[in-house]
CSV table of C-alpha atoms in Angstrom, one decimal:
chain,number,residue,atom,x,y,z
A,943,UNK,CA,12.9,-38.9,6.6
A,944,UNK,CA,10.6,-39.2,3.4
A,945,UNK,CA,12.9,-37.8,1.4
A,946,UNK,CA,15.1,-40.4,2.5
A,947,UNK,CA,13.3,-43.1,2.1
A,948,UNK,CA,11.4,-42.0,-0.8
A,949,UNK,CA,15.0,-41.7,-2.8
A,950,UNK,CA,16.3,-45.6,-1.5
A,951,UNK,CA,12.9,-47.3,-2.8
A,952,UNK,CA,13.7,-45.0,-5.7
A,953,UNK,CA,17.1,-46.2,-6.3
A,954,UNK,CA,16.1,-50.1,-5.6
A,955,UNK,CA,13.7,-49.3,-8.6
A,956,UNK,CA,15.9,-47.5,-11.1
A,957,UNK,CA,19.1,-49.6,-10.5
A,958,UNK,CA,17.6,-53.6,-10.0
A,959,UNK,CA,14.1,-53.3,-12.0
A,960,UNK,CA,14.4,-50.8,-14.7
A,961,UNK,CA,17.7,-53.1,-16.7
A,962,UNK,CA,15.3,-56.2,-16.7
A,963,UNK,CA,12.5,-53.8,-18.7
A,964,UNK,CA,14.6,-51.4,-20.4
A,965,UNK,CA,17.2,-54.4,-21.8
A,966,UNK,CA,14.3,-57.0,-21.8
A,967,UNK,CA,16.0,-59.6,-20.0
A,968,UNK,CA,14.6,-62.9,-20.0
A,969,UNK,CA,13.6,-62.7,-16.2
A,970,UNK,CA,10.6,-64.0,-15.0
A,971,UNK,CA,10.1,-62.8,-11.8
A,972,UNK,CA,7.8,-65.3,-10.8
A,973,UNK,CA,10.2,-68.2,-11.3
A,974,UNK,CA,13.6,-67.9,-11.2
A,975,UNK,CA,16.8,-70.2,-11.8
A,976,UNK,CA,20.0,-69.8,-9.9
A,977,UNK,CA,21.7,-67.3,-12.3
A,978,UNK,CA,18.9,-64.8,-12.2
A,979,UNK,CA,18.1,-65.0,-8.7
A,980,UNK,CA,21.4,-64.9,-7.4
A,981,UNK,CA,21.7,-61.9,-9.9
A,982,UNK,CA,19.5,-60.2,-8.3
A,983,UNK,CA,19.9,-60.7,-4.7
A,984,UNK,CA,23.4,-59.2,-5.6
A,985,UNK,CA,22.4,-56.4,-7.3
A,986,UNK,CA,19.9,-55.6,-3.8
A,987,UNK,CA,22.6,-55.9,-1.5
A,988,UNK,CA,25.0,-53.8,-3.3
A,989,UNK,CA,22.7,-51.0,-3.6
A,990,UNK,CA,21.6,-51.3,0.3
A,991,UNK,CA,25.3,-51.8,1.4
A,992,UNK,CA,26.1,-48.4,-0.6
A,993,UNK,CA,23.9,-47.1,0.7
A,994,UNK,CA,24.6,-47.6,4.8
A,995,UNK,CA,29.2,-47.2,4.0
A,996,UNK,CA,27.5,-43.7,2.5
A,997,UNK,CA,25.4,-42.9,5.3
A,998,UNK,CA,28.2,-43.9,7.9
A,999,UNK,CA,30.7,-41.5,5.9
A,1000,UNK,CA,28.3,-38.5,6.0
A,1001,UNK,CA,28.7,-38.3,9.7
A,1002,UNK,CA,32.3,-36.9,9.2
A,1003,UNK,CA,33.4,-33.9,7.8
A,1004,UNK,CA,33.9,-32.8,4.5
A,1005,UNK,CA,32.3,-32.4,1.3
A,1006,UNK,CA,30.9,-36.2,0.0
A,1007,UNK,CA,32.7,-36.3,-3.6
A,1008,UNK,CA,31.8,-38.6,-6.8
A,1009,UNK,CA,35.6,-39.6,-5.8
A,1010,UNK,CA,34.4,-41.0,-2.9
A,1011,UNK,CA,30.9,-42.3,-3.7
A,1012,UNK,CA,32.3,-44.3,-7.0
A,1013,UNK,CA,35.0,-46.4,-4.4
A,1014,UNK,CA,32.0,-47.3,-2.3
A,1015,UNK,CA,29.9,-49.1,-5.7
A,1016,UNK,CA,33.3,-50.7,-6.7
A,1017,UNK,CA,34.3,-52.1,-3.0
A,1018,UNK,CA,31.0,-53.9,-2.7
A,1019,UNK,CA,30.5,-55.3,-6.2
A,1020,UNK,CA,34.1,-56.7,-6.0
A,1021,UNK,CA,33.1,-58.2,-2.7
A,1022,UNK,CA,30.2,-59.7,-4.3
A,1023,UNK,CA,32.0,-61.1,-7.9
A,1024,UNK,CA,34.8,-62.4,-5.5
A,1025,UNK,CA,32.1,-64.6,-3.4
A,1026,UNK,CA,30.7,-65.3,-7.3
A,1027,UNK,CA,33.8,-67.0,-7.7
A,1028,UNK,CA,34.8,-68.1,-4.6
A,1029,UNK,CA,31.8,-70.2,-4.4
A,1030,UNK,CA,31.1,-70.7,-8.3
A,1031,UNK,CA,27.9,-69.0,-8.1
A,1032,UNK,CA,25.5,-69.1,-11.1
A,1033,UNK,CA,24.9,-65.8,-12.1
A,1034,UNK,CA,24.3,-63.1,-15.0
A,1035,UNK,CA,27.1,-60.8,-16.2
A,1036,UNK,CA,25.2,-58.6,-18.6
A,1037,UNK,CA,22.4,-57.8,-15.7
A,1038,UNK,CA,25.2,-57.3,-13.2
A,1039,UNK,CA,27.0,-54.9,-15.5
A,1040,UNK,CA,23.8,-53.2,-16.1
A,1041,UNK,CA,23.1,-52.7,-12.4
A,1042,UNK,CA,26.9,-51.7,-11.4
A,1043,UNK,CA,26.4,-49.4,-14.6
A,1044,UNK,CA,22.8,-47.9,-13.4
A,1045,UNK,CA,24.3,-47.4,-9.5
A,1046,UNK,CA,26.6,-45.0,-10.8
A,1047,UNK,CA,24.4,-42.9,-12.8
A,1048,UNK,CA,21.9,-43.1,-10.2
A,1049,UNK,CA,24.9,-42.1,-7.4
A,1050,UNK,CA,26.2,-39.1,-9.5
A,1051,UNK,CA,22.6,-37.4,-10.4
A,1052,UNK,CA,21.6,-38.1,-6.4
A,1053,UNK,CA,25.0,-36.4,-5.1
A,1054,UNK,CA,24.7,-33.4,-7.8
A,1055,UNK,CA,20.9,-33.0,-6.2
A,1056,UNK,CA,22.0,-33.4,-2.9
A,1057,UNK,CA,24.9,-30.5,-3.2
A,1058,UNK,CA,22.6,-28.3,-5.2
A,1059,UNK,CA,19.1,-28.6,-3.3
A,1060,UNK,CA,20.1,-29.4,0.3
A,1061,UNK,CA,22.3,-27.2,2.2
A,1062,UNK,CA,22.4,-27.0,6.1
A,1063,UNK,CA,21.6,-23.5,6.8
A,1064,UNK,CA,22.6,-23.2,11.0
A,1065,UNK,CA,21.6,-20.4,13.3
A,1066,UNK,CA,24.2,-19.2,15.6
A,1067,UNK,CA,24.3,-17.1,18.8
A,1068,UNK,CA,27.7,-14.1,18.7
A,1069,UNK,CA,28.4,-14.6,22.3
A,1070,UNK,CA,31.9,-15.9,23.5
A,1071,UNK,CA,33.8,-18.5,20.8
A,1072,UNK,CA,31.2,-18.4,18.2
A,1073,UNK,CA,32.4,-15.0,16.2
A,1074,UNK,CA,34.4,-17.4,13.2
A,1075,UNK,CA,32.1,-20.0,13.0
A,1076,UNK,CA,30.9,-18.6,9.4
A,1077,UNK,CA,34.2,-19.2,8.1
A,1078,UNK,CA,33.5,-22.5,8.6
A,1079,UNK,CA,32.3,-23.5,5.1
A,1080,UNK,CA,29.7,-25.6,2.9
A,1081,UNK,CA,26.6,-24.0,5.7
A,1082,UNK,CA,25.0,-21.3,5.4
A,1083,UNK,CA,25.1,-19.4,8.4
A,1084,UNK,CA,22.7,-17.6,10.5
A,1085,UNK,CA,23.9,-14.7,12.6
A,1086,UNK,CA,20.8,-14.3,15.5
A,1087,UNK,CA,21.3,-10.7,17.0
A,1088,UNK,CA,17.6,-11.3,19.6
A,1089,UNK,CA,15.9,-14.5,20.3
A,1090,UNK,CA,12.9,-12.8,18.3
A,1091,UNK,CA,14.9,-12.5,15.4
A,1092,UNK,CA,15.3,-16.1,14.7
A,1093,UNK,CA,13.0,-18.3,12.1
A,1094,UNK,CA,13.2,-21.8,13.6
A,1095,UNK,CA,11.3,-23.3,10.3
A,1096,UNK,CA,14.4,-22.8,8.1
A,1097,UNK,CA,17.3,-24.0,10.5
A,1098,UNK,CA,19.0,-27.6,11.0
A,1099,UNK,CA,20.3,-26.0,14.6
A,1100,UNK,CA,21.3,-23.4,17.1
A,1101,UNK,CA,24.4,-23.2,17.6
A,1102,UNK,CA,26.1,-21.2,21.1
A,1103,UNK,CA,29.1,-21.0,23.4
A,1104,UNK,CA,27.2,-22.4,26.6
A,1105,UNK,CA,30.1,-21.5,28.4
A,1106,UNK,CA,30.6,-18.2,27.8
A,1107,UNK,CA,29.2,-15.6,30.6
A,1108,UNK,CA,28.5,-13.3,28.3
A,1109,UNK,CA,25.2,-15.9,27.5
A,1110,UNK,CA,22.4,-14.4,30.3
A,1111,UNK,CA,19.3,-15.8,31.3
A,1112,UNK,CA,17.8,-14.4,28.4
A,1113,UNK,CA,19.5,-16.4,26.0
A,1114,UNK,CA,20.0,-19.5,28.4
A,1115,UNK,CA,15.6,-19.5,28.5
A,1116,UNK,CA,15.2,-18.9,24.9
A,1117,UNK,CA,17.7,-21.9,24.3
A,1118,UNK,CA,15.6,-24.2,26.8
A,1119,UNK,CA,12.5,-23.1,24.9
A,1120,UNK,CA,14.2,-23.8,21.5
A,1121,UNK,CA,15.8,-27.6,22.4
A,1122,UNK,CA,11.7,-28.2,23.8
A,1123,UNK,CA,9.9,-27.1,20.7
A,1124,UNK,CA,12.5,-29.9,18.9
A,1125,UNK,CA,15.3,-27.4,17.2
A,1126,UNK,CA,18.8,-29.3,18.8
A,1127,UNK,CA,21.0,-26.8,20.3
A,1128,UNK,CA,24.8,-27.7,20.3
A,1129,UNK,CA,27.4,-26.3,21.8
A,1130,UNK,CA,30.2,-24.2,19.5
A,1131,UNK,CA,33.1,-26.8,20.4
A,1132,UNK,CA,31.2,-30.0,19.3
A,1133,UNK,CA,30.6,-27.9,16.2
A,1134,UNK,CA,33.4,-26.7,15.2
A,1135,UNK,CA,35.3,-30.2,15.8
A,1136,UNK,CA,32.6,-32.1,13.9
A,1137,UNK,CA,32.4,-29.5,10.5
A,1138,UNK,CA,36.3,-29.3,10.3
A,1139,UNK,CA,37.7,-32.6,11.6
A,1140,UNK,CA,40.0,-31.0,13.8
A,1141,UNK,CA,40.4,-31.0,17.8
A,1142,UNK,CA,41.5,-27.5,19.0
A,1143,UNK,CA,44.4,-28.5,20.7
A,1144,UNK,CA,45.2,-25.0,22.4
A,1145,UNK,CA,41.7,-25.3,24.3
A,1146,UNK,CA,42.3,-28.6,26.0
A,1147,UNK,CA,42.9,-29.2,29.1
A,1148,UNK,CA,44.6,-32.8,30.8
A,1149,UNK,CA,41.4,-34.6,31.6
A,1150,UNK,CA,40.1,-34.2,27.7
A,1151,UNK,CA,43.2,-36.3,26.8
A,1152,UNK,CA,40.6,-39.6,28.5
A,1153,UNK,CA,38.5,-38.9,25.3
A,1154,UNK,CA,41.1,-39.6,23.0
A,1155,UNK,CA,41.8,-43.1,24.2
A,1156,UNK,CA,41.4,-45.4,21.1
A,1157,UNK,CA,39.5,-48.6,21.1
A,1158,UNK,CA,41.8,-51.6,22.1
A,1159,UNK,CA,39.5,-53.8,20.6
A,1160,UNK,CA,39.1,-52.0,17.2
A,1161,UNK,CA,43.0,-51.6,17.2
A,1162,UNK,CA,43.6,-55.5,17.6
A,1163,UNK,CA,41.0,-56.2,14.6
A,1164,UNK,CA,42.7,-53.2,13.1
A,1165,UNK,CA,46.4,-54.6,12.6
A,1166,UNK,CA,44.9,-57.9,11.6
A,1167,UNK,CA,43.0,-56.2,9.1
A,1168,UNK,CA,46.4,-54.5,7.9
A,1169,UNK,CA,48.4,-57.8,7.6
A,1170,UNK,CA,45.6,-59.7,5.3
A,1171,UNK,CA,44.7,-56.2,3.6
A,1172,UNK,CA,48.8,-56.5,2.7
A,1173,UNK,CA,49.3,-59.8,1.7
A,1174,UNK,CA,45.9,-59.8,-1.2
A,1175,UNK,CA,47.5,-56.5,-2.4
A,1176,UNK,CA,50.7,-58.2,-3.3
A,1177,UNK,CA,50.0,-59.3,-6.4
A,1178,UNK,CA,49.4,-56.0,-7.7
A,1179,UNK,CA,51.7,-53.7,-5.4
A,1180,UNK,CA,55.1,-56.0,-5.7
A,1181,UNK,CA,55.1,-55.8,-9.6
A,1182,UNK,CA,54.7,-51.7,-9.6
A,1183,UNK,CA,57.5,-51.6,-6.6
A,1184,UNK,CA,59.8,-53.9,-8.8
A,1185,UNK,CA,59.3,-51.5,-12.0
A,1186,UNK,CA,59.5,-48.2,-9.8
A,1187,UNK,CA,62.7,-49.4,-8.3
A,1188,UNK,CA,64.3,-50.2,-11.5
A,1189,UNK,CA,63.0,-46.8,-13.2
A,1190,UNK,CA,64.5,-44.4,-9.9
A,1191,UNK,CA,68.2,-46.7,-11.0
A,1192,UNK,CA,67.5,-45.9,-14.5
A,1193,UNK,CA,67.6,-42.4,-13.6
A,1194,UNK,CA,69.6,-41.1,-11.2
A,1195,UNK,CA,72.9,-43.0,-9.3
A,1196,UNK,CA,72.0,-44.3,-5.6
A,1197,UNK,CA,69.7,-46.7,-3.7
A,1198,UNK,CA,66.0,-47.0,-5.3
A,1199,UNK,CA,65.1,-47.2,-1.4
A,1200,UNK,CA,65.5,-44.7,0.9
A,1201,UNK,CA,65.4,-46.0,4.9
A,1202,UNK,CA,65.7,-43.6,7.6
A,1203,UNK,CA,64.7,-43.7,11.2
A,1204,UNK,CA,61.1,-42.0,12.6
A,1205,UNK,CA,59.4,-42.1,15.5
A,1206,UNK,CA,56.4,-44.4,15.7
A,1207,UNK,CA,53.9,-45.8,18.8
A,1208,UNK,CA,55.1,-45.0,22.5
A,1209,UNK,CA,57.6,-42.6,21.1
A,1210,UNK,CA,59.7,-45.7,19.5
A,1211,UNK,CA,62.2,-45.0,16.4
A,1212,UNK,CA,62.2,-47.7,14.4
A,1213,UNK,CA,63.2,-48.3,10.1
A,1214,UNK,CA,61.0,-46.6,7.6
A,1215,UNK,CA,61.2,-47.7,3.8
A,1216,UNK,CA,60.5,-45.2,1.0
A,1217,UNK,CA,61.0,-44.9,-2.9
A,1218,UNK,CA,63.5,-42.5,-3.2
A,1219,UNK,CA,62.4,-39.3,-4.5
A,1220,UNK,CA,65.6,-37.0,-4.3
A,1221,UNK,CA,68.6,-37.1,-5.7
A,1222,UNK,CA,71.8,-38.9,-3.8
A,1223,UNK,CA,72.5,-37.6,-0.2
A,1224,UNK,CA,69.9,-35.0,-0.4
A,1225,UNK,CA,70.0,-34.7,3.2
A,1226,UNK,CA,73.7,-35.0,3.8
A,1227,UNK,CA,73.7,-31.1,5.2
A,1228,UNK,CA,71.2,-32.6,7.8
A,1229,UNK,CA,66.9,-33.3,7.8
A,1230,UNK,CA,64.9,-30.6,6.1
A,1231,UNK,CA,60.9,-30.4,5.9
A,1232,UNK,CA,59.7,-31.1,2.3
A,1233,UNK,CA,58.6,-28.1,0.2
A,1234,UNK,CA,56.8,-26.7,-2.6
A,1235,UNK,CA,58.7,-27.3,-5.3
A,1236,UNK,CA,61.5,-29.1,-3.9
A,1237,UNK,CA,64.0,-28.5,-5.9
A,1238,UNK,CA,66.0,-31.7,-4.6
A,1239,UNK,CA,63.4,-34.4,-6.2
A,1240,UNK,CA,63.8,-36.0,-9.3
A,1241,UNK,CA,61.6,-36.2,-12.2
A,1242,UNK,CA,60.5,-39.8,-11.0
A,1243,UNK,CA,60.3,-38.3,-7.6
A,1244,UNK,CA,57.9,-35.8,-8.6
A,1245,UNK,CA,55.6,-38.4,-9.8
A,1246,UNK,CA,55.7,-40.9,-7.4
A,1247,UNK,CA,55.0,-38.7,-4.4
A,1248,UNK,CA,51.7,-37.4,-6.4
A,1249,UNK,CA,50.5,-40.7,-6.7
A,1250,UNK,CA,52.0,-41.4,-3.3
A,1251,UNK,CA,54.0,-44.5,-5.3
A,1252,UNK,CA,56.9,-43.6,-2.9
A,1253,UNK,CA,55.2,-45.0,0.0
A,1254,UNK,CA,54.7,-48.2,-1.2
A,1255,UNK,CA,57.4,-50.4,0.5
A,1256,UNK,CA,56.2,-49.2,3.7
A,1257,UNK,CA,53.7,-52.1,3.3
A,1258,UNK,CA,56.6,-53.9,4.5
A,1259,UNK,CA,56.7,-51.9,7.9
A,1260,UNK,CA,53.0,-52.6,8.1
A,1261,UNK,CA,53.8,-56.6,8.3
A,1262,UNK,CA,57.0,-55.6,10.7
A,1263,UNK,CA,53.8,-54.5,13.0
A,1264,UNK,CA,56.3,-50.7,12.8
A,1265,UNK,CA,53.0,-49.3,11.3
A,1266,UNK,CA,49.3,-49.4,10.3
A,1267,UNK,CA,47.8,-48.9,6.6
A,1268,UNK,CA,46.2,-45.6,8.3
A,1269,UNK,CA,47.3,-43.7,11.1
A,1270,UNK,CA,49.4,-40.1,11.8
A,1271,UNK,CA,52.0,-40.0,9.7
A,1272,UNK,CA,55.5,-40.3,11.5
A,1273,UNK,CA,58.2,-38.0,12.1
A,1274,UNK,CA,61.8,-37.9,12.0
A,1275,UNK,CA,63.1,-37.4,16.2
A,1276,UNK,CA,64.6,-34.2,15.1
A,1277,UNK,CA,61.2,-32.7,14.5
A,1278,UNK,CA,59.2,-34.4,17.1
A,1279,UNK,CA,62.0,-33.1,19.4
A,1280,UNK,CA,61.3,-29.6,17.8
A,1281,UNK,CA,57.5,-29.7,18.0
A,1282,UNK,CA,57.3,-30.8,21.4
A,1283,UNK,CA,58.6,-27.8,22.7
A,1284,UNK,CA,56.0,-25.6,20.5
A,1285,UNK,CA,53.0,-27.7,20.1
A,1286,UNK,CA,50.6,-28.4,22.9
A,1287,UNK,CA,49.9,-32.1,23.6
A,1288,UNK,CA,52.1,-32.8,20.5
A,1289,UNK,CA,53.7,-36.0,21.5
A,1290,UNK,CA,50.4,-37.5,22.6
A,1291,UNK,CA,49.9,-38.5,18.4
A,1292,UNK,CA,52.1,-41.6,19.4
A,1293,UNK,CA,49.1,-43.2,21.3
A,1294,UNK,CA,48.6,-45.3,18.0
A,1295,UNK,CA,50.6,-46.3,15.3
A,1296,UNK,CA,51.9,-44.0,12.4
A,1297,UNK,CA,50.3,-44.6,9.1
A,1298,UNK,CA,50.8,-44.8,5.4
A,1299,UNK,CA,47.8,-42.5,5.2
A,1300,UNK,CA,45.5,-40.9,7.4
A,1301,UNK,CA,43.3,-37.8,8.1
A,1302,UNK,CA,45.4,-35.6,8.4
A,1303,UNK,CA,47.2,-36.8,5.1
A,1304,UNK,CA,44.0,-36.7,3.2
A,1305,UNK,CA,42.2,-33.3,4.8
A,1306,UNK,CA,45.4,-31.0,4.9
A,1307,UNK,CA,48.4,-32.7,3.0
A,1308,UNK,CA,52.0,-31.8,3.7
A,1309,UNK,CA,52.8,-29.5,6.2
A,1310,UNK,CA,55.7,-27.6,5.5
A,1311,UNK,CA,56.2,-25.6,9.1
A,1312,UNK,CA,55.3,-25.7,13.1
A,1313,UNK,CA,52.0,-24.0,12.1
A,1314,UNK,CA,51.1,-26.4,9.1
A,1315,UNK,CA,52.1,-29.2,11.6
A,1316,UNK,CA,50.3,-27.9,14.4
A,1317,UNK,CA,46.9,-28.1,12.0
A,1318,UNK,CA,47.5,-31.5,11.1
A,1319,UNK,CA,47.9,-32.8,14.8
A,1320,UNK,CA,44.6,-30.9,15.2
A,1321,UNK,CA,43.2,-33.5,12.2
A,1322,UNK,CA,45.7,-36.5,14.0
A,1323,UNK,CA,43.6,-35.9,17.1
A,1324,UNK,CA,40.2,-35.9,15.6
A,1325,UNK,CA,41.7,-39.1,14.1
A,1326,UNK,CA,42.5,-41.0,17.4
A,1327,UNK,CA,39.1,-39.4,19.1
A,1328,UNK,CA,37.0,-41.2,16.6
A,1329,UNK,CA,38.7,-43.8,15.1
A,1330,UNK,CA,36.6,-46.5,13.6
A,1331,UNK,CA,36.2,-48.8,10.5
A,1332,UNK,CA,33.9,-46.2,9.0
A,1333,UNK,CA,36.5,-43.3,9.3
A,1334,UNK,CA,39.2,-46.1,8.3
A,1335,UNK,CA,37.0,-46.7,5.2
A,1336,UNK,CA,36.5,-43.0,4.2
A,1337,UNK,CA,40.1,-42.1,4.3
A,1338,UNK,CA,40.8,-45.2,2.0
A,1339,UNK,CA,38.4,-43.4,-0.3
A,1340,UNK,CA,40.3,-40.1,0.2
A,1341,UNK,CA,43.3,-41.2,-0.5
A,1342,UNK,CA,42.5,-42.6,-3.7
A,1343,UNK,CA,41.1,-38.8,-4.7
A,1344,UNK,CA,44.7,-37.7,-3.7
A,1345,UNK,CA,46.1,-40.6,-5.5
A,1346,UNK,CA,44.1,-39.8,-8.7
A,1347,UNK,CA,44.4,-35.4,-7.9
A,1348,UNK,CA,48.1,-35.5,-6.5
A,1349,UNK,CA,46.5,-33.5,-3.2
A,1350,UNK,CA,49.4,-32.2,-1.2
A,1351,UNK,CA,52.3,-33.3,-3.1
A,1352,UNK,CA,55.6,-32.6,-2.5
């Protein structure tokens, strides 16, 4: 918690403060005008808003990236110059610029400390499911053969099946003795959920399906979200859709759209609009799974799938109401009929709306077969179980890393 805090105050310091003495602005602390105060009070509150979309992020899995830090500065500072010109605030580009400057440097040196000095090292008990929980990765694991074996100073946590029989009384009072003295003990499926942002979906059971329900009120603000989120990006999307649309003509003979039918909320087909990527009647033989290498996509193809250009006119299935900006992907019926029959629960993804991205999109990529699919409703699940604003924000960030990396293209 000092660490914590210590490292905020510090970053308040380094990013506000040190541009008014390092660049000698004329600021006088003391007495301010409009331009400088509201200057600063910017400055402040995108540093502390950062700060909190970072902390909220953290609580999900995988590794925090500069990819995903750097999204975070430039969300909240475009808030702020919107507001600057909304309202025709007095205010100071050059200490702005300075600041939005300094909050990067100050982001990239605190997440290359972070990653090299502060690594969760977690104890765990090898009784019932826990056996491949060190292949879960980025901790450093702790195998605890006897209770007596175990140095409680240099853990996070325990970690133990507390269902398995195989756990006596032995282990059952030296985890009771453990969660007392202040060292949490959690339970292997809670773990293994939360470090890999997947729900085992061959351990459920019926009444674990409850859990899964999604918020109806965070679904409501959700799609309104999606509509406005839409309509500001026009501007900038419609212009890139018109000159993508003319390139794919340019190139090969067909449609620049490709429309085809996929299942969506409640199990409902309905009209989904792509770029097309492949060459004319590409499917004519009947649906095939994209992969690796495809040899039916087009030059054009190849680089609008890994920049995920292709999905752009499904903005217009997201004002339809077909869709949602983020969500499990959808499927054509063909497959859903196919993966009903050999995935668990599979059919229960169609409690929300498919998305133009999503977790699964983001944390896995394409999936290519039953056993790729089967991992990403595993990440679809984990999705539903915890959707929120925070988890919507993060995967906005992610997908502009696979956007910028080309992360599961196919």
């Amino acid at each position: 918690m000092l660490y914590k805090t210590t490292k905020f105050l510090f970053g308040i310091l380094f990013i506000v403060l040190l541009p008014i003495f390092l660049f000698r602005f004329p600021i006088n602390l003391q007495h301010l005008n409009p331009a400088q105060y509201n200057s600063l009070i910017m400055a402040v509150c995108a540093y502390v808003l950062h700060q909190y979309t970072m902390h909220l992020m953290i609580r999900f899995p995988g590794n925090r990236s500069v990819i995903s830090v750097l999204p975070s500065i430039a969300l909240w500072y475009g808030i702020f110059s919107s507001i600057i010109i909304i309202f025709r605030l007095d205010y100071s580009i050059l200490y702005l610029t300075c600041t939005l400057v300094f909050n990067f440097v100050f982001s990239f040196a605190e997440f290359i400390y972070d990653k090299r000095i502060h690594k969760d090292v977690m104890a765990y008990i090898p009784v019932g499911k826990t056996n491949d929980l060190d292949l879960i990765p980025n901790v450093q694991w702790i195998k605890v053969n006897r209770p007596r074996d175990l140095n409680v100073k240099s853990i996070k946590a325990i970690v133990a099946d507390l269902h398995a029989p195989a756990l006596d009384n032995e282990w059952q009072k030296f985890l009771a003795d453990q969660t007392l003295k202040g060292t949490p003990v959690y339970n292997v499926k809670q773990v293994v959920e939360s470090m890999t942002g997947r729900i085992k979906i061959n351990h459920m059971y019926e009444n674990n399906l409850g859990s899964l329900l999604p918020s109806p009120g965070y679904m409501v603000i959700k799609q309104i979200f999606d509509i406005v989120l839409v309509l500001l990006s026009f501007p900038i999307v419609l212009p890139i859709m018109l000159l993508t649309a003319i390139t794919i003509k340019l190139e090969s003979e067909g449609p620049a759209l490709f429309i085809q039918n996929r299942v969506g909320q409640g199990g409902k087909e309905f009209r989904i609009y792509k770029f097309r990527s492949m060459g004319k009647d590409s499917e004519k033989h009947g649906a095939q799974m994209a992969t690796t290498n495809d040899m039916r996509v087009t030059r054009v193809g190849k680089f609008i799938r890994k920049t995920r250009i292709d999905e752009l006119p499904q903005f217009f299935n997201v004002l339809k109401g077909d869709m949602s900006l983020i969500g499990p992907r959808p499927e054509q019926k063909v497959f859903v009929d196919q993966f009903e029959q050999e995935i668990p629960f599979y059919n229960y993804r169609h409690i929300v709306k498919p998305g133009i991205t999503g977790w699964a999109q983001v944390t896995h990529g394409y999936a290519g077969d039953a056993d790729e699919t089967r991992v990403k409703i595993e990440h679809d699940f984990y999705y539903i179980k915890h959707i929120s604003f925070s988890l919507d924000i993060l995967i906005v960030f992610k997908t502009i890393k696979t956007m910028l990396t080309g992360f599961g293209a196919r």
